[in-house]
Coordinates of N, CA and C in Angstrom, one line a residue:
M17 N -13.0 27.4 9.8 CA -14.1 27.3 8.8 C -13.7 26.7 7.5
T18 N -14.4 25.7 7.0 CA -14.1 25.0 5.8 C -14.6 25.9 4.6
V19 N -13.6 26.2 3.7 CA -14.0 27.0 2.5 C -13.9 26.1 1.3
L20 N -15.0 26.0 0.5 CA -15.0 25.2 -0.7 C -14.4 25.9 -1.8
Q21 N -13.6 25.2 -2.6 CA -12.9 25.7 -3.7 C -13.8 25.5 -5.0
P22 N -13.5 26.2 -6.1 CA -14.3 26.0 -7.3 C -14.4 24.5 -7.7
S23 N -13.5 23.7 -7.3 CA -13.5 22.2 -7.6 C -14.6 21.6 -6.8
G24 N -15.1 22.2 -5.7 CA -16.1 21.7 -4.8 C -15.5 21.0 -3.6
Y25 N -14.1 21.0 -3.6 CA -13.4 20.4 -2.4 C -13.1 21.4 -1.4
P26 N -13.0 21.0 -0.1 CA -12.6 21.9 0.9 C -11.1 22.4 0.6
E27 N -10.8 23.6 0.9 CA -9.5 24.2 0.6 C -8.3 23.3 1.0
E28 N -8.4 22.8 2.3 CA -7.2 22.0 2.8 C -7.1 20.7 2.0
F29 N -8.2 20.1 1.7 CA -8.2 18.8 0.9 C -7.6 19.1 -0.5
E30 N -8.0 20.2 -1.1 CA -7.5 20.5 -2.5 C -6.0 20.8 -2.4
Q31 N -5.6 21.5 -1.4 CA -4.2 21.8 -1.3 C -3.4 20.6 -1.2
G32 N -3.9 19.6 -0.4 CA -3.2 18.3 -0.3 C -3.1 17.6 -1.6
L33 N -4.2 17.6 -2.4 CA -4.2 16.9 -3.7 C -3.2 17.5 -4.6
R34 N -3.1 18.9 -4.6 CA -2.1 19.6 -5.5 C -0.7 19.2 -5.1
S35 N -0.5 18.9 -3.8 CA 0.8 18.6 -3.3 C 1.0 17.0 -3.3
K36 N 0.1 16.3 -4.0 CA 0.1 14.9 -4.1 C 0.1 14.2 -2.7
E37 N -0.7 14.7 -1.8 CA -0.9 14.2 -0.5 C -2.4 14.1 -0.2
L38 N -2.8 13.0 0.4 CA -4.1 12.9 0.9 C -4.2 13.4 2.3
R39 N -5.0 14.4 2.5 CA -5.1 15.0 3.9 C -6.6 15.0 4.3
L40 N -6.8 14.6 5.5 CA -8.1 14.5 6.1 C -8.2 15.2 7.4
P41 N -9.4 15.7 7.8 CA -9.5 16.4 9.1 C -9.3 15.4 10.2
Y42 N -8.4 15.9 11.2 CA -8.0 15.1 12.3 C -8.2 15.9 13.6
C43 N -8.8 15.2 14.6 CA -9.1 15.9 15.9 C -7.9 15.7 16.8
G44 N -7.2 16.7 17.2 CA -6.1 16.6 18.1 C -6.5 16.3 19.5
T45 N -7.8 16.4 19.9 CA -8.2 16.1 21.2 C -8.5 14.6 21.4
C46 N -9.4 14.0 20.5 CA -9.7 12.6 20.6 C -8.8 11.7 19.7
R47 N -8.0 12.4 18.9 CA -7.1 11.7 18.0 C -7.8 10.8 17.0
R48 N -8.9 11.3 16.4 CA -9.6 10.5 15.4 C -9.8 11.4 14.1
F49 N -9.7 10.7 13.0 CA -10.1 11.3 11.7 C -11.6 11.4 11.5
H50 N -12.1 12.3 10.7 CA -13.5 12.3 10.3 C -13.6 12.8 8.9
W51 N -14.7 12.5 8.3 CA -15.0 13.0 6.9 C -16.5 13.0 6.9
Y52 N -17.1 14.0 6.5 CA -16.8 15.2 5.8 C -16.3 16.3 6.7
P53 N -15.5 17.2 6.2 CA -14.9 18.2 7.1 C -16.0 19.1 7.8
M54 N -15.8 19.3 9.1 CA -16.6 20.1 9.9 C -15.8 21.0 10.8
S55 N -16.3 22.0 11.3 CA -15.5 22.9 12.2 C -15.3 22.3 13.6
R56 N -16.1 21.3 13.9 CA -15.9 20.6 15.2 C -15.9 19.1 15.0
C57 N -15.2 18.4 15.8 CA -15.1 17.0 15.7 C -16.5 16.4 16.0
P58 N -16.9 15.5 15.1 CA -18.2 14.8 15.3 C -18.2 13.8 16.4
H59 N -16.9 13.4 16.9 CA -16.8 12.4 17.9 C -16.8 13.0 19.3
C60 N -16.1 14.2 19.5 CA -15.9 14.7 20.8 C -16.3 16.2 20.9
L61 N -16.7 16.8 19.8 CA -17.1 18.2 19.6 C -16.0 19.2 19.8
S62 N -14.7 18.8 19.8 CA -13.6 19.7 20.0 C -13.4 20.5 18.7
G63 N -12.9 21.7 18.8 CA -12.6 22.5 17.6 C -11.1 22.4 17.3
N64 N -10.4 21.5 17.9 CA -9.0 21.3 17.7 C -8.8 20.4 16.4
I65 N -9.0 21.0 15.3 CA -9.0 20.2 14.0 C -7.7 20.6 13.2
A66 N -7.0 19.6 12.7 CA -5.9 19.8 11.8 C -6.1 18.9 10.6
W67 N -5.3 19.1 9.6 CA -5.4 18.2 8.4 C -4.1 17.4 8.3
R68 N -4.3 16.1 8.2 CA -3.1 15.3 8.1 C -3.4 14.0 7.3
G69 N -2.4 13.3 6.9 CA -2.6 12.1 6.1 C -2.9 10.9 6.9
P70 N -3.7 10.0 6.5 CA -4.0 8.7 7.2 C -2.9 7.7 7.1
G71 N -2.0 7.9 6.1 CA -0.8 7.0 5.9 C -1.2 5.6 5.4
G72 N -0.2 5.0 4.8 CA -0.3 3.7 4.3 C -1.3 3.5 3.1
V73 N -1.8 2.3 3.0 CA -2.7 2.0 1.9 C -4.1 1.8 2.4
A74 N -5.0 1.8 1.5 CA -6.4 1.7 1.9 C -7.0 0.4 1.4
T75 N -8.1 0.0 2.0 CA -8.8 -1.3 1.6 C -10.1 -1.0 0.9
V76 N -10.4 -1.7 -0.1 CA -11.6 -1.5 -0.8 C -12.8 -2.1 0.0
F77 N -13.7 -1.2 0.4 CA -14.8 -1.6 1.2 C -15.9 -2.1 0.3
T78 N -16.2 -1.5 -0.8 CA -17.1 -2.0 -1.8 C -16.7 -1.3 -3.2
C79 N -17.3 -1.8 -4.2 CA -17.0 -1.3 -5.6 C -18.1 -1.5 -6.5
S80 N -18.1 -0.7 -7.6 CA -19.1 -0.9 -8.7 C -18.5 -0.5 -10.0
T81 N -18.8 -1.2 -11.0 CA -18.3 -0.9 -12.4 C -19.4 -0.2 -13.1
V82 N -19.1 1.0 -13.6 CA -20.1 1.8 -14.4 C -19.9 1.5 -15.9
S83 N -20.9 1.0 -16.5 CA -20.8 0.7 -17.9 C -21.8 1.4 -18.8
H84 N -22.5 2.4 -18.2 CA -23.4 3.2 -19.0 C -23.0 4.7 -18.9
A85 N -22.8 5.3 -20.0 CA -22.5 6.7 -19.9 C -23.8 7.5 -19.8
F86 N -23.8 8.3 -18.7 CA -25.0 9.1 -18.4 C -25.0 10.5 -19.1
H87 N -23.9 10.7 -19.9 CA -23.8 11.9 -20.7 C -23.0 11.6 -21.9
P88 N -23.3 12.2 -23.0 CA -22.5 11.9 -24.3 C -21.0 12.1 -24.1
D89 N -20.6 13.1 -23.3 CA -19.2 13.4 -23.1 C -18.4 12.3 -22.4
W90 N -19.2 11.4 -21.8 CA -18.5 10.4 -21.0 C -18.5 9.0 -21.7
E91 N -19.0 8.9 -22.9 CA -19.1 7.7 -23.6 C -17.8 7.0 -23.8
E92 N -16.7 7.7 -24.0 CA -15.4 7.1 -24.2 C -14.7 6.7 -22.8
S93 N -15.3 7.1 -21.7 CA -14.8 6.8 -20.4 C -15.3 5.4 -19.8
V94 N -16.4 4.9 -20.3 CA -16.9 3.7 -19.8 C -16.3 2.5 -20.5
P95 N -16.2 1.4 -19.8 CA -16.5 1.2 -18.4 C -15.4 1.7 -17.5
Y96 N -15.7 2.0 -16.2 CA -14.8 2.4 -15.2 C -15.3 1.9 -13.9
T97 N -14.4 1.8 -12.9 CA -14.8 1.2 -11.6 C -14.7 2.3 -10.6
V98 N -15.7 2.4 -9.7 CA -15.7 3.3 -8.6 C -15.6 2.5 -7.3
V99 N -14.7 2.9 -6.4 CA -14.5 2.2 -5.1 C -14.8 3.1 -3.9
L100 N -15.2 2.5 -2.9 CA -15.4 3.1 -1.6 C -14.2 2.5 -0.7
V101 N -13.3 3.3 -0.3 CA -12.1 2.8 0.4 C -12.1 3.3 1.9
E102 N -11.4 2.5 2.7 CA -11.2 2.9 4.1 C -9.7 2.7 4.4
Y103 N -9.1 3.6 5.1 CA -7.7 3.5 5.6 C -7.8 2.9 7.0
S104 N -6.9 2.0 7.3 CA -6.8 1.4 8.7 C -6.5 2.4 9.7
G105 N -5.7 3.5 9.3 CA -5.3 4.5 10.2 C -6.4 5.5 10.5
A106 N -7.5 5.4 9.7 CA -8.6 6.4 9.8 C -9.9 5.6 9.9
P107 N -10.1 4.7 10.9 CA -11.3 3.9 10.9 C -12.6 4.7 10.8
G108 N -13.5 4.2 10.0 CA -14.8 4.8 9.8 C -14.9 5.9 8.8
V109 N -13.7 6.3 8.3 CA -13.6 7.3 7.2 C -13.6 6.6 5.9
R110 N -14.5 6.8 5.0 CA -14.5 6.2 3.7 C -14.6 7.2 2.6
L111 N -13.8 7.0 1.6 CA -13.7 7.9 0.5 C -14.2 7.2 -0.8
V112 N -14.8 7.9 -1.7 CA -15.3 7.4 -3.0 C -14.4 8.0 -4.1
A113 N -13.9 7.1 -4.9 CA -13.1 7.6 -6.1 C -13.0 6.5 -7.1
Q114 N -12.5 6.9 -8.3 CA -12.4 6.0 -9.4 C -11.1 5.1 -9.1
L115 N -11.3 3.9 -9.5 CA -10.1 2.9 -9.5 C -9.5 2.8 -10.8
L116 N -8.3 3.2 -11.0 CA -7.6 3.1 -12.3 C -7.1 1.7 -12.5
E117 N -7.6 1.1 -13.5 CA -7.2 -0.3 -13.8 C -7.3 -0.6 -15.3
E118 N -6.5 -1.6 -15.7 CA -6.4 -1.9 -17.1 C -7.7 -2.6 -17.6
N119 N -8.3 -3.4 -16.7 CA -9.5 -4.1 -17.1 C -10.6 -3.8 -16.1
P120 N -11.4 -2.7 -16.3 CA -12.5 -2.4 -15.4 C -13.4 -3.5 -15.1
G121 N -13.7 -3.6 -13.8 CA -14.6 -4.7 -13.3 C -13.8 -5.7 -12.6
G122 N -12.5 -5.6 -12.5 CA -11.6 -6.5 -11.8 C -11.4 -6.2 -10.3
A123 N -12.0 -5.2 -9.8 CA -11.8 -4.8 -8.4 C -12.5 -5.8 -7.5
T124 N -11.8 -6.0 -6.3 CA -12.4 -6.9 -5.4 C -12.5 -6.3 -4.0
I125 N -13.5 -6.6 -3.2 CA -13.6 -6.1 -1.9 C -12.5 -6.7 -1.1
G126 N -11.8 -5.8 -0.3 CA -10.7 -6.3 0.5 C -9.4 -6.0 -0.1
A127 N -9.4 -5.7 -1.4 CA -8.1 -5.4 -2.1 C -7.4 -4.1 -1.5
L128 N -6.1 -4.1 -1.5 CA -5.3 -3.0 -1.1 C -5.1 -2.0 -2.2
V129 N -5.4 -0.7 -2.0 CA -5.2 0.3 -3.0 C -4.4 1.5 -2.4
E130 N -3.8 2.3 -3.3 CA -3.1 3.5 -2.9 C -3.6 4.7 -3.7
P131 N -3.4 5.9 -3.2 CA -4.0 7.0 -3.9 C -3.1 7.4 -5.1
V132 N -3.8 7.9 -6.1 CA -3.2 8.5 -7.3 C -3.7 9.9 -7.4
F133 N -2.9 10.9 -7.7 CA -3.3 12.3 -7.7 C -3.2 12.7 -9.2
L134 N -4.4 13.1 -9.7 CA -4.6 13.5 -11.1 C -5.0 14.9 -11.2
E135 N -5.0 15.5 -12.4 CA -5.5 16.8 -12.6 C -6.1 16.9 -14.0
S136 N -7.2 17.5 -14.1 CA -7.8 17.8 -15.4 C -8.5 19.2 -15.3
N137 N -8.2 19.9 -16.4 CA -8.7 21.3 -16.5 C -8.3 22.1 -15.2
S138 N -7.1 21.9 -14.7 CA -6.6 22.6 -13.6 C -7.2 22.2 -12.3
I139 N -8.1 21.2 -12.2 CA -8.7 20.8 -11.0 C -8.1 19.5 -10.6
P140 N -7.6 19.4 -9.3 CA -7.0 18.1 -8.9 C -8.1 17.1 -8.6
R141 N -7.7 15.8 -8.7 CA -8.7 14.8 -8.5 C -8.0 13.6 -7.9
L142 N -8.7 12.9 -7.0 CA -8.2 11.8 -6.3 C -8.7 10.5 -7.0
A143 N -7.8 9.6 -7.2 CA -8.2 8.2 -7.7 C -7.4 7.2 -6.9
F144 N -7.6 6.0 -7.2 CA -6.9 4.9 -6.5 C -6.4 3.9 -7.6
R145 N -5.4 3.1 -7.2 CA -4.9 2.0 -8.1 C -4.5 0.9 -7.1
A146 N -4.3 -0.3 -7.7 CA -3.9 -1.4 -6.9 C -2.6 -1.1 -6.2
A147 N -2.4 -1.4 -4.9 CA -1.2 -1.1 -4.1 C 0.0 -1.7 -4.8
G148 N 1.1 -1.0 -4.9 CA 2.3 -1.5 -5.5 C 2.5 -1.3 -7.0
R149 N 1.4 -0.8 -7.6 CA 1.5 -0.6 -9.1 C 2.0 0.8 -9.3
K150 N 2.8 1.0 -10.4 CA 3.3 2.3 -10.8 C 2.9 2.6 -12.2
G151 N 3.1 3.9 -12.5 CA 2.9 4.3 -13.9 C 1.4 4.6 -14.3
T152 N 0.5 4.7 -13.4 CA -0.9 5.0 -13.8 C -1.2 6.5 -13.7
E153 N -0.2 7.2 -13.2 CA -0.5 8.7 -13.0 C -0.4 9.4 -14.3

């Protein structure tokens, strides 16, 4: 059973973020990842679910730059870019997160990105950066 944490993340996903690992639900029967976490595999209905990393880098499927703060507390955060990414090792699984970049709006579809593990107010958060870049954490 998936238990949501105060962060809103499933427990296994949050534990992975705290360990600086991206973990996704994986079916040991049909050997496919899926997202959002469910007690049974949506592909074959097996209950043989474990959490593991998709490995490697991800590809930007689509992106959008946010330039309007929808709350006064966020005014200093704009502009920022949000990406929808997919890992080649987990076809069909797409994750949404912020893209950390020096010049927001420079994201391109098809770009390779890697996960960055952040924490604010004791809550872990997943973001991405251009693959091969260091020092954005």
